[in-house]
Amino acid sequence: MFPKLDPLLHSELRLAVMSILAGVDEADFTYLKKQTGATAGNLSVQIDKLTAAGYITVEKGFKGKMPRTTCRMTPAGQEAFGKYVEALREYLSASK
Amino acid sequence: MEQNKEMTAQESLQLISESFNKSRKDILRGSAKYFMLWGALLTVTSLAIYLLWHFTGKPQWNFLWFAMPAIGYPLAALMGKYDEALPQNEVSKMLTGVWRVFGAFAITLSAIAVFLVPMHVTLIIVIIMGLAECMSGVLLKNWPIIIGGFLLGVGGAVFAMLVKNDAQLLIFTLGGVLLLITGLVMKLQYK
C-alpha cells in the first residue's frame, strides 16, 4: 500500500515554493517569484493556500522604505514536505 | 510554472532537486561579491601601506589599516541594501559567521597590539586568516580554496617570522589576492 501523496504539495508551483523554502531560513516574495518564474497573482494564490494549510508563514514588513513579504516554512510544513519526498521515493522504488 | 499540472513521481523529485539546487547556487554566487570586495580592499590597503612605509620609512602608515573596516563594512552594508533579496542558507550563514569572527579577532588584536600590549600581530592575523580561508573552502567543498588557505596560513606564518617590517605586508597582499580568487571561483562554481 503506497502512502497517499499530499495533494497540496503535488502541484508544480507549490512544490517549487516548498523546495526553495526547505533550503533557506526565509525567502522574499520577489525571490520566490524570480525563482519559480510564476506571475505575482498566481504565486500569491498558491502562497495563501500553503499558509492556510499551516505549511508556511508569511510576514509583511519593510526593507528600508520598500514593502517586503517574507515566507518561511513551518515545522508542520517541514514534516509534510519530508513525508511527501519519502512517498515519492517509495513510488519510484516500487516502479523499478 | 503551472499550479495544476499533473506531475509524475519522477518529475516531482526532479522539480524538488532543481529548485533546491538553483536556489543554493544563487545564494552562494551572491556571497562571492563580498569575498571580492574584501579581497580588493585588502590588496589595495596592504599595497598602499607597504609602498608608503617603504618609501617614507615611517611605520605609522600602519594606522591606515583601521581605514579598511571603516570603508569595508559600510560598503558591504550598502551592497546588501541595494542587492537582490537573496535568502541565506546554512552554508552562506556559516561563511558570514567565519569571516565575521575573523574580522572581530583581527580588529581587536590589532588595536590591542597598537595601544596596549605589543605583539607579533602579522603572524597571528595571517594564521587566523589562513584558517578562515581554509574553513571557507571546507564549507564550499572546494579543494583549491582549502589548499590556498592552508598555504596562506602556514606559509604566511613562516614568511612573517623570516622577514621584517614593511616586507611583511606583502603577505596580506597575497591574502587579498587569494580572497579575490575565492570570489571568482565561487562565481564560476555556482554559475
PDB file of C-alpha atoms in Angstrom:
ATOM      1  CA  MET A   1       0.000   0.000   0.000  1.00  0.00           C
ATOM      2  CA  PHE A   2       1.540   3.284  -1.082  1.00  0.00           C
ATOM      3  CA  PRO A   3       1.233   6.382   1.065  1.00  0.00           C
ATOM      4  CA  LYS A   4      -1.121   8.965  -0.416  1.00  0.00           C
ATOM      5  CA  LEU A   5       0.632  11.967  -1.947  1.00  0.00           C
ATOM      6  CA  ASP A   6      -0.254  15.234  -0.254  1.00  0.00           C
ATOM      7  CA  PRO A   7      -2.464  16.974  -2.884  1.00  0.00           C
ATOM      8  CA  LEU A   8      -1.432  20.368  -1.608  1.00  0.00           C
ATOM      9  CA  LEU A   9       2.198  19.659  -2.405  1.00  0.00           C
ATOM     10  CA  HIS A  10       1.512  17.723  -5.577  1.00  0.00           C
ATOM     11  CA  SER A  11       1.276  20.895  -7.607  1.00  0.00           C
ATOM     12  CA  GLU A  12       4.179  22.261  -9.603  1.00  0.00           C
ATOM     13  CA  LEU A  13       4.264  25.787  -8.253  1.00  0.00           C
ATOM     14  CA  ARG A  14       3.513  24.973  -4.609  1.00  0.00           C
ATOM     15  CA  LEU A  15       6.102  22.207  -4.661  1.00  0.00           C
ATOM     16  CA  ALA A  16       8.711  24.571  -6.125  1.00  0.00           C
ATOM     17  CA  VAL A  17       7.975  27.138  -3.390  1.00  0.00           C
ATOM     18  CA  MET A  18       8.277  24.475  -0.683  1.00  0.00           C
ATOM     19  CA  SER A  19      11.518  23.127  -2.211  1.00  0.00           C
ATOM     20  CA  ILE A  20      13.084  26.580  -2.153  1.00  0.00           C
ATOM     21  CA  LEU A  21      11.921  27.262   1.402  1.00  0.00           C
ATOM     22  CA  ALA A  22      13.245  23.866   2.545  1.00  0.00           C
ATOM     23  CA  GLY A  23      16.819  25.048   1.922  1.00  0.00           C
ATOM     24  CA  VAL A  24      16.674  28.533   3.409  1.00  0.00           C
ATOM     25  CA  ASP A  25      15.611  30.259   6.625  1.00  0.00           C
ATOM     26  CA  GLU A  26      13.189  32.546   4.834  1.00  0.00           C
ATOM     27  CA  ALA A  27      12.689  33.970   1.365  1.00  0.00           C
ATOM     28  CA  ASP A  28      11.263  37.164  -0.084  1.00  0.00           C
ATOM     29  CA  PHE A  29       8.174  37.042  -2.293  1.00  0.00           C
ATOM     30  CA  THR A  30      10.216  38.678  -5.086  1.00  0.00           C
ATOM     31  CA  TYR A  31      12.877  35.997  -4.775  1.00  0.00           C
ATOM     32  CA  LEU A  32      10.274  33.205  -4.969  1.00  0.00           C
ATOM     33  CA  LYS A  33       8.686  34.895  -7.967  1.00  0.00           C
ATOM     34  CA  LYS A  34      12.003  35.105  -9.771  1.00  0.00           C
ATOM     35  CA  GLN A  35      12.995  31.542  -8.919  1.00  0.00           C
ATOM     36  CA  THR A  36       9.699  29.984  -9.971  1.00  0.00           C
ATOM     37  CA  GLY A  37       9.019  32.242 -12.939  1.00  0.00           C
ATOM     38  CA  ALA A  38       5.390  32.497 -11.799  1.00  0.00           C
ATOM     39  CA  THR A  39       3.219  35.592 -12.056  1.00  0.00           C
ATOM     40  CA  ALA A  40       2.700  37.606  -8.865  1.00  0.00           C
ATOM     41  CA  GLY A  41      -1.027  36.816  -8.803  1.00  0.00           C
ATOM     42  CA  ASN A  42      -0.601  33.082  -9.269  1.00  0.00           C
ATOM     43  CA  LEU A  43       2.205  32.891  -6.715  1.00  0.00           C
ATOM     44  CA  SER A  44       0.185  34.889  -4.237  1.00  0.00           C
ATOM     45  CA  VAL A  45      -2.767  32.470  -4.527  1.00  0.00           C
ATOM     46  CA  GLN A  46      -0.536  29.419  -4.020  1.00  0.00           C
ATOM     47  CA  ILE A  47       1.228  31.017  -1.060  1.00  0.00           C
ATOM     48  CA  ASP A  48      -2.172  31.707   0.509  1.00  0.00           C
ATOM     49  CA  LYS A  49      -3.055  28.009   0.131  1.00  0.00           C
ATOM     50  CA  LEU A  50       0.205  26.916   1.755  1.00  0.00           C
ATOM     51  CA  THR A  51      -0.334  29.434   4.543  1.00  0.00           C
ATOM     52  CA  ALA A  52      -3.897  28.252   5.133  1.00  0.00           C
ATOM     53  CA  ALA A  53      -2.602  24.682   5.457  1.00  0.00           C
ATOM     54  CA  GLY A  54      -0.098  25.855   8.061  1.00  0.00           C
ATOM     55  CA  TYR A  55       2.878  24.823   5.892  1.00  0.00           C
ATOM     56  CA  ILE A  56       4.385  28.301   5.670  1.00  0.00           C
ATOM     57  CA  THR A  57       4.089  31.613   7.451  1.00  0.00           C
ATOM     58  CA  VAL A  58       4.016  34.973   5.708  1.00  0.00           C
ATOM     59  CA  GLU A  59       5.311  38.132   7.304  1.00  0.00           C
ATOM     60  CA  LYS A  60       4.751  41.569   5.834  1.00  0.00           C
ATOM     61  CA  GLY A  61       7.197  44.313   6.658  1.00  0.00           C
ATOM     62  CA  PHE A  62       9.558  46.846   5.139  1.00  0.00           C
ATOM     63  CA  LYS A  63      13.132  46.778   3.888  1.00  0.00           C
ATOM     64  CA  GLY A  64      14.066  50.441   4.053  1.00  0.00           C
ATOM     65  CA  LYS A  65      11.042  52.135   2.527  1.00  0.00           C
ATOM     66  CA  MET A  66      10.104  49.226   0.304  1.00  0.00           C
ATOM     67  CA  PRO A  67       7.359  46.792   1.372  1.00  0.00           C
ATOM     68  CA  ARG A  68       8.636  43.281   1.866  1.00  0.00           C
ATOM     69  CA  THR A  69       6.794  39.961   2.127  1.00  0.00           C
ATOM     70  CA  THR A  70       8.795  37.163   3.698  1.00  0.00           C
ATOM     71  CA  CYS A  71       7.844  33.484   3.606  1.00  0.00           C
ATOM     72  CA  ARG A  72       9.116  30.849   5.991  1.00  0.00           C
ATOM     73  CA  MET A  73       8.440  27.119   6.251  1.00  0.00           C
ATOM     74  CA  THR A  74       6.798  25.992   9.495  1.00  0.00           C
ATOM     75  CA  PRO A  75       7.645  22.749  11.365  1.00  0.00           C
ATOM     76  CA  ALA A  76       4.338  21.338  10.037  1.00  0.00           C
ATOM     77  CA  GLY A  77       5.456  22.266   6.509  1.00  0.00           C
ATOM     78  CA  GLN A  78       8.823  20.590   7.038  1.00  0.00           C
ATOM     79  CA  GLU A  79       7.113  17.437   8.217  1.00  0.00           C
ATOM     80  CA  ALA A  80       4.657  17.408   5.302  1.00  0.00           C
ATOM     81  CA  PHE A  81       7.474  18.084   2.820  1.00  0.00           C
ATOM     82  CA  GLY A  82       9.573  15.268   4.315  1.00  0.00           C
ATOM     83  CA  LYS A  83       6.651  12.837   4.121  1.00  0.00           C
ATOM     84  CA  TYR A  84       5.938  13.889   0.531  1.00  0.00           C
ATOM     85  CA  VAL A  85       9.543  13.240  -0.553  1.00  0.00           C
ATOM     86  CA  GLU A  86       9.511   9.900   1.259  1.00  0.00           C
ATOM     87  CA  ALA A  87       6.273   8.916  -0.507  1.00  0.00           C
ATOM     88  CA  LEU A  88       7.758   9.857  -3.894  1.00  0.00           C
ATOM     89  CA  ARG A  89      10.778   7.672  -3.193  1.00  0.00           C
ATOM     90  CA  GLU A  90       8.524   4.739  -2.337  1.00  0.00           C
ATOM     91  CA  TYR A  91       6.596   5.194  -5.576  1.00  0.00           C
ATOM     92  CA  LEU A  92       9.799   5.303  -7.563  1.00  0.00           C
ATOM     93  CA  SER A  93      11.459   2.338  -5.872  1.00  0.00           C
ATOM     94  CA  ALA A  94       8.269   0.271  -6.387  1.00  0.00           C
ATOM     95  CA  SER A  95       8.126   1.159 -10.060  1.00  0.00           C
ATOM     96  CA  LYS A  96      11.717  -0.041 -10.694  1.00  0.00           C
TER      97      LYS A  96
ATOM     98  CA  MET B   1       5.137  27.311 -13.918  1.00  0.00           C
ATOM     99  CA  GLU B   2       1.620  25.929 -13.627  1.00  0.00           C
ATOM    100  CA  GLN B   3      -0.093  25.093 -10.349  1.00  0.00           C
ATOM    101  CA  ASN B   4      -2.371  22.374 -11.682  1.00  0.00           C
ATOM    102  CA  LYS B   5       0.000  20.414 -13.882  1.00  0.00           C
ATOM    103  CA  GLU B   6      -0.168  16.674 -13.228  1.00  0.00           C
ATOM    104  CA  MET B   7       3.310  15.505 -12.323  1.00  0.00           C
ATOM    105  CA  THR B   8       4.739  12.023 -12.152  1.00  0.00           C
ATOM    106  CA  ALA B   9       6.770  10.995  -9.096  1.00  0.00           C
ATOM    107  CA  GLN B  10       9.936  11.318 -11.181  1.00  0.00           C
ATOM    108  CA  GLU B  11       9.019  14.849 -12.298  1.00  0.00           C
ATOM    109  CA  SER B  12       8.200  15.884  -8.744  1.00  0.00           C
ATOM    110  CA  LEU B  13      11.547  14.696  -7.401  1.00  0.00           C
ATOM    111  CA  GLN B  14      13.316  16.383 -10.281  1.00  0.00           C
ATOM    112  CA  LEU B  15      11.491  19.643  -9.579  1.00  0.00           C
ATOM    113  CA  ILE B  16      12.440  19.484  -5.886  1.00  0.00           C
ATOM    114  CA  SER B  17      16.069  18.810  -6.724  1.00  0.00           C
ATOM    115  CA  GLU B  18      16.247  21.546  -9.399  1.00  0.00           C
ATOM    116  CA  SER B  19      14.537  24.209  -7.263  1.00  0.00           C
ATOM    117  CA  PHE B  20      16.746  23.400  -4.281  1.00  0.00           C
ATOM    118  CA  ASN B  21      19.982  23.405  -6.291  1.00  0.00           C
ATOM    119  CA  LYS B  22      19.154  26.555  -8.255  1.00  0.00           C
ATOM    120  CA  SER B  23      18.428  28.416  -5.037  1.00  0.00           C
ATOM    121  CA  ARG B  24      21.648  27.110  -3.428  1.00  0.00           C
ATOM    122  CA  LYS B  25      23.709  28.233  -6.434  1.00  0.00           C
ATOM    123  CA  ASP B  26      22.143  31.713  -6.467  1.00  0.00           C
ATOM    124  CA  ILE B  27      22.793  32.213  -2.766  1.00  0.00           C
ATOM    125  CA  LEU B  28      26.437  31.151  -2.931  1.00  0.00           C
ATOM    126  CA  ARG B  29      27.041  33.158  -6.100  1.00  0.00           C
ATOM    127  CA  GLY B  30      25.601  36.133  -4.204  1.00  0.00           C
ATOM    128  CA  SER B  31      28.166  35.639  -1.421  1.00  0.00           C
ATOM    129  CA  ALA B  32      31.012  35.774  -3.948  1.00  0.00           C
ATOM    130  CA  LYS B  33      30.929  39.554  -4.316  1.00  0.00           C
ATOM    131  CA  TYR B  34      31.717  40.034  -0.610  1.00  0.00           C
ATOM    132  CA  PHE B  35      34.858  37.929  -0.978  1.00  0.00           C
ATOM    133  CA  MET B  36      35.804  40.098  -3.950  1.00  0.00           C
ATOM    134  CA  LEU B  37      35.071  43.332  -2.066  1.00  0.00           C
ATOM    135  CA  TRP B  38      37.239  42.380   0.932  1.00  0.00           C
ATOM    136  CA  GLY B  39      39.909  40.856  -1.315  1.00  0.00           C
ATOM    137  CA  ALA B  40      40.190  44.068  -3.339  1.00  0.00           C
ATOM    138  CA  LEU B  41      40.215  46.224  -0.189  1.00  0.00           C
ATOM    139  CA  LEU B  42      42.902  44.074   1.452  1.00  0.00           C
ATOM    140  CA  THR B  43      45.074  44.048  -1.663  1.00  0.00           C
ATOM    141  CA  VAL B  44      44.860  47.811  -2.146  1.00  0.00           C
ATOM    142  CA  THR B  45      45.293  48.685   1.566  1.00  0.00           C
ATOM    143  CA  SER B  46      48.261  46.388   2.147  1.00  0.00           C
ATOM    144  CA  LEU B  47      49.998  47.517  -1.045  1.00  0.00           C
ATOM    145  CA  ALA B  48      49.390  51.189  -0.243  1.00  0.00           C
ATOM    146  CA  ILE B  49      50.752  50.841   3.299  1.00  0.00           C
ATOM    147  CA  TYR B  50      53.712  48.801   2.040  1.00  0.00           C
ATOM    148  CA  LEU B  51      54.653  51.453  -0.532  1.00  0.00           C
ATOM    149  CA  LEU B  52      54.139  54.370   1.857  1.00  0.00           C
ATOM    150  CA  TRP B  53      56.171  52.688   4.620  1.00  0.00           C
ATOM    151  CA  HIS B  54      58.841  51.535   2.167  1.00  0.00           C
ATOM    152  CA  PHE B  55      59.426  54.948   0.618  1.00  0.00           C
ATOM    153  CA  THR B  56      58.997  57.147   3.703  1.00  0.00           C
ATOM    154  CA  GLY B  57      60.449  54.760   6.288  1.00  0.00           C
ATOM    155  CA  LYS B  58      57.562  55.593   8.651  1.00  0.00           C
ATOM    156  CA  PRO B  59      55.713  52.586  10.195  1.00  0.00           C
ATOM    157  CA  GLN B  60      52.962  54.994  11.345  1.00  0.00           C
ATOM    158  CA  TRP B  61      51.309  54.367   7.970  1.00  0.00           C
ATOM    159  CA  ASN B  62      50.055  51.148   9.580  1.00  0.00           C
ATOM    160  CA  PHE B  63      47.271  53.193  11.156  1.00  0.00           C
ATOM    161  CA  LEU B  64      45.729  53.140   7.685  1.00  0.00           C
ATOM    162  CA  TRP B  65      44.691  49.529   8.430  1.00  0.00           C
ATOM    163  CA  PHE B  66      41.855  50.909  10.510  1.00  0.00           C
ATOM    164  CA  ALA B  67      40.518  52.597   7.368  1.00  0.00           C
ATOM    165  CA  MET B  68      39.866  49.174   5.849  1.00  0.00           C
ATOM    166  CA  PRO B  69      36.952  48.128   8.114  1.00  0.00           C
ATOM    167  CA  ALA B  70      35.779  51.756   8.194  1.00  0.00           C
ATOM    168  CA  ILE B  71      35.365  51.611   4.401  1.00  0.00           C
ATOM    169  CA  GLY B  72      34.585  47.908   4.008  1.00  0.00           C
ATOM    170  CA  TYR B  73      31.690  47.459   6.449  1.00  0.00           C
ATOM    171  CA  PRO B  74      29.580  50.410   5.202  1.00  0.00           C
ATOM    172  CA  LEU B  75      30.311  49.390   1.613  1.00  0.00           C
ATOM    173  CA  ALA B  76      29.265  45.782   2.304  1.00  0.00           C
ATOM    174  CA  ALA B  77      26.107  47.036   4.038  1.00  0.00           C
ATOM    175  CA  LEU B  78      25.339  49.266   1.051  1.00  0.00           C
ATOM    176  CA  MET B  79      25.829  46.363  -1.355  1.00  0.00           C
ATOM    177  CA  GLY B  80      23.408  44.291   0.753  1.00  0.00           C
ATOM    178  CA  LYS B  81      20.842  47.075   0.830  1.00  0.00           C
ATOM    179  CA  TYR B  82      20.574  47.535  -2.921  1.00  0.00           C
ATOM    180  CA  ASP B  83      21.134  43.882  -3.617  1.00  0.00           C
ATOM    181  CA  GLU B  84      18.598  41.434  -4.952  1.00  0.00           C
ATOM    182  CA  ALA B  85      16.788  39.998  -1.916  1.00  0.00           C
ATOM    183  CA  LEU B  86      18.735  36.762  -1.633  1.00  0.00           C
ATOM    184  CA  PRO B  87      17.905  34.488   1.302  1.00  0.00           C
ATOM    185  CA  GLN B  88      20.528  32.822   3.449  1.00  0.00           C
ATOM    186  CA  ASN B  89      21.144  29.108   3.577  1.00  0.00           C
ATOM    187  CA  GLU B  90      23.243  27.133   6.058  1.00  0.00           C
ATOM    188  CA  VAL B  91      26.470  27.476   4.034  1.00  0.00           C
ATOM    189  CA  SER B  92      26.169  31.225   3.395  1.00  0.00           C
ATOM    190  CA  LYS B  93      25.341  31.787   7.084  1.00  0.00           C
ATOM    191  CA  MET B  94      28.398  29.838   8.191  1.00  0.00           C
ATOM    192  CA  LEU B  95      30.625  31.657   5.681  1.00  0.00           C
ATOM    193  CA  THR B  96      29.402  35.003   7.021  1.00  0.00           C
ATOM    194  CA  GLY B  97      29.977  33.776  10.576  1.00  0.00           C
ATOM    195  CA  VAL B  98      33.521  32.563   9.910  1.00  0.00           C
ATOM    196  CA  TRP B  99      34.595  35.882   8.366  1.00  0.00           C
ATOM    197  CA  ARG B 100      32.824  37.998  10.979  1.00  0.00           C
ATOM    198  CA  VAL B 101      34.677  36.105  13.702  1.00  0.00           C
ATOM    199  CA  PHE B 102      37.933  36.598  11.784  1.00  0.00           C
ATOM    200  CA  GLY B 103      37.210  40.339  11.460  1.00  0.00           C
ATOM    201  CA  ALA B 104      36.454  40.652  15.179  1.00  0.00           C
ATOM    202  CA  PHE B 105      39.702  38.877  16.118  1.00  0.00           C
ATOM    203  CA  ALA B 106      41.803  40.841  13.600  1.00  0.00           C
ATOM    204  CA  ILE B 107      40.480  44.290  14.577  1.00  0.00           C
ATOM    205  CA  THR B 108      40.600  43.631  18.344  1.00  0.00           C
ATOM    206  CA  LEU B 109      44.093  42.122  18.295  1.00  0.00           C
ATOM    207  CA  SER B 110      45.406  44.930  16.056  1.00  0.00           C
ATOM    208  CA  ALA B 111      44.005  47.549  18.434  1.00  0.00           C
ATOM    209  CA  ILE B 112      45.474  45.744  21.463  1.00  0.00           C
ATOM    210  CA  ALA B 113      48.861  45.429  19.715  1.00  0.00           C
ATOM    211  CA  VAL B 114      48.927  49.126  18.812  1.00  0.00           C
ATOM    212  CA  PHE B 115      47.549  50.635  22.024  1.00  0.00           C
ATOM    213  CA  LEU B 116      48.079  48.134  24.869  1.00  0.00           C
ATOM    214  CA  VAL B 117      50.334  45.101  24.528  1.00  0.00           C
ATOM    215  CA  PRO B 118      52.858  44.913  21.665  1.00  0.00           C
ATOM    216  CA  MET B 119      52.650  41.561  19.879  1.00  0.00           C
ATOM    217  CA  HIS B 120      53.539  39.969  16.542  1.00  0.00           C
ATOM    218  CA  VAL B 121      50.162  40.826  15.078  1.00  0.00           C
ATOM    219  CA  THR B 122      51.082  39.975  11.476  1.00  0.00           C
ATOM    220  CA  LEU B 123      51.917  36.415  12.496  1.00  0.00           C
ATOM    221  CA  ILE B 124      48.662  35.991  14.419  1.00  0.00           C
ATOM    222  CA  ILE B 125      46.427  37.548  11.785  1.00  0.00           C
ATOM    223  CA  VAL B 126      47.921  35.644   8.874  1.00  0.00           C
ATOM    224  CA  ILE B 127      47.376  32.348  10.741  1.00  0.00           C
ATOM    225  CA  ILE B 128      43.716  33.077  11.563  1.00  0.00           C
ATOM    226  CA  MET B 129      43.159  34.416   8.054  1.00  0.00           C
ATOM    227  CA  GLY B 130      44.524  31.208   6.567  1.00  0.00           C
ATOM    228  CA  LEU B 131      42.268  29.271   8.925  1.00  0.00           C
ATOM    229  CA  ALA B 132      39.190  31.292   7.912  1.00  0.00           C
ATOM    230  CA  GLU B 133      40.036  30.764   4.241  1.00  0.00           C
ATOM    231  CA  CYS B 134      40.533  27.022   4.853  1.00  0.00           C
ATOM    232  CA  MET B 135      37.155  26.815   6.629  1.00  0.00           C
ATOM    233  CA  SER B 136      35.519  28.632   3.689  1.00  0.00           C
ATOM    234  CA  GLY B 137      36.976  26.004   1.363  1.00  0.00           C
ATOM    235  CA  VAL B 138      35.627  23.215   3.582  1.00  0.00           C
ATOM    236  CA  LEU B 139      32.150  24.775   3.590  1.00  0.00           C
ATOM    237  CA  LEU B 140      32.221  25.280  -0.179  1.00  0.00           C
ATOM    238  CA  LYS B 141      33.709  21.798  -0.691  1.00  0.00           C
ATOM    239  CA  ASN B 142      36.439  23.363  -2.805  1.00  0.00           C
ATOM    240  CA  TRP B 143      39.936  21.899  -2.557  1.00  0.00           C
ATOM    241  CA  PRO B 144      41.847  24.783  -4.244  1.00  0.00           C
ATOM    242  CA  ILE B 145      40.424  27.190  -1.614  1.00  0.00           C
ATOM    243  CA  ILE B 146      41.295  24.782   1.229  1.00  0.00           C
ATOM    244  CA  ILE B 147      44.857  24.405  -0.045  1.00  0.00           C
ATOM    245  CA  GLY B 148      45.171  28.153  -0.733  1.00  0.00           C
ATOM    246  CA  GLY B 149      44.055  28.922   2.837  1.00  0.00           C
ATOM    247  CA  PHE B 150      46.436  26.353   4.276  1.00  0.00           C
ATOM    248  CA  LEU B 151      49.359  27.736   2.287  1.00  0.00           C
ATOM    249  CA  LEU B 152      48.460  31.304   3.263  1.00  0.00           C
ATOM    250  CA  GLY B 153      48.279  30.403   6.979  1.00  0.00           C
ATOM    251  CA  VAL B 154      51.346  28.175   7.197  1.00  0.00           C
ATOM    252  CA  GLY B 155      53.462  29.858   4.507  1.00  0.00           C
ATOM    253  CA  GLY B 156      52.472  33.303   5.751  1.00  0.00           C
ATOM    254  CA  ALA B 157      53.437  32.403   9.336  1.00  0.00           C
ATOM    255  CA  VAL B 158      56.904  31.263   8.197  1.00  0.00           C
ATOM    256  CA  PHE B 159      57.269  34.360   5.994  1.00  0.00           C
ATOM    257  CA  ALA B 160      56.195  36.627   8.876  1.00  0.00           C
ATOM    258  CA  MET B 161      58.954  35.163  11.056  1.00  0.00           C
ATOM    259  CA  LEU B 162      61.619  35.426   8.355  1.00  0.00           C
ATOM    260  CA  VAL B 163      61.062  38.940   7.001  1.00  0.00           C
ATOM    261  CA  LYS B 164      60.889  42.209   8.889  1.00  0.00           C
ATOM    262  CA  ASN B 165      58.967  45.470   8.786  1.00  0.00           C
ATOM    263  CA  ASP B 166      57.296  46.609   5.583  1.00  0.00           C
ATOM    264  CA  ALA B 167      58.008  43.414   3.636  1.00  0.00           C
ATOM    265  CA  GLN B 168      55.637  41.530   5.968  1.00  0.00           C
ATOM    266  CA  LEU B 169      52.736  43.471   4.468  1.00  0.00           C
ATOM    267  CA  LEU B 170      53.155  41.601   1.213  1.00  0.00           C
ATOM    268  CA  ILE B 171      51.674  38.536   2.962  1.00  0.00           C
ATOM    269  CA  PHE B 172      48.385  40.425   3.219  1.00  0.00           C
ATOM    270  CA  THR B 173      48.585  41.461  -0.419  1.00  0.00           C
ATOM    271  CA  LEU B 174      48.800  37.760  -1.220  1.00  0.00           C
ATOM    272  CA  GLY B 175      45.887  37.111   1.168  1.00  0.00           C
ATOM    273  CA  GLY B 176      43.823  39.783  -0.614  1.00  0.00           C
ATOM    274  CA  VAL B 177      44.519  38.215  -3.990  1.00  0.00           C
ATOM    275  CA  LEU B 178      43.512  34.837  -2.551  1.00  0.00           C
ATOM    276  CA  LEU B 179      40.170  36.286  -1.381  1.00  0.00           C
ATOM    277  CA  LEU B 180      39.613  37.795  -4.832  1.00  0.00           C
ATOM    278  CA  ILE B 181      40.330  34.421  -6.412  1.00  0.00           C
ATOM    279  CA  THR B 182      37.950  32.728  -3.940  1.00  0.00           C
ATOM    280  CA  GLY B 183      35.190  35.123  -5.018  1.00  0.00           C
ATOM    281  CA  LEU B 184      35.890  34.429  -8.681  1.00  0.00           C
ATOM    282  CA  VAL B 185      35.964  30.664  -8.079  1.00  0.00           C
ATOM    283  CA  MET B 186      32.568  30.902  -6.328  1.00  0.00           C
ATOM    284  CA  LYS B 187      31.120  32.902  -9.222  1.00  0.00           C
ATOM    285  CA  LEU B 188      32.301  30.234 -11.658  1.00  0.00           C
ATOM    286  CA  GLN B 189      31.493  27.236  -9.448  1.00  0.00           C
ATOM    287  CA  TYR B 190      27.910  28.365  -8.924  1.00  0.00           C
ATOM    288  CA  LYS B 191      27.285  29.800 -12.393  1.00  0.00           C
TER     289      LYS B 191
END
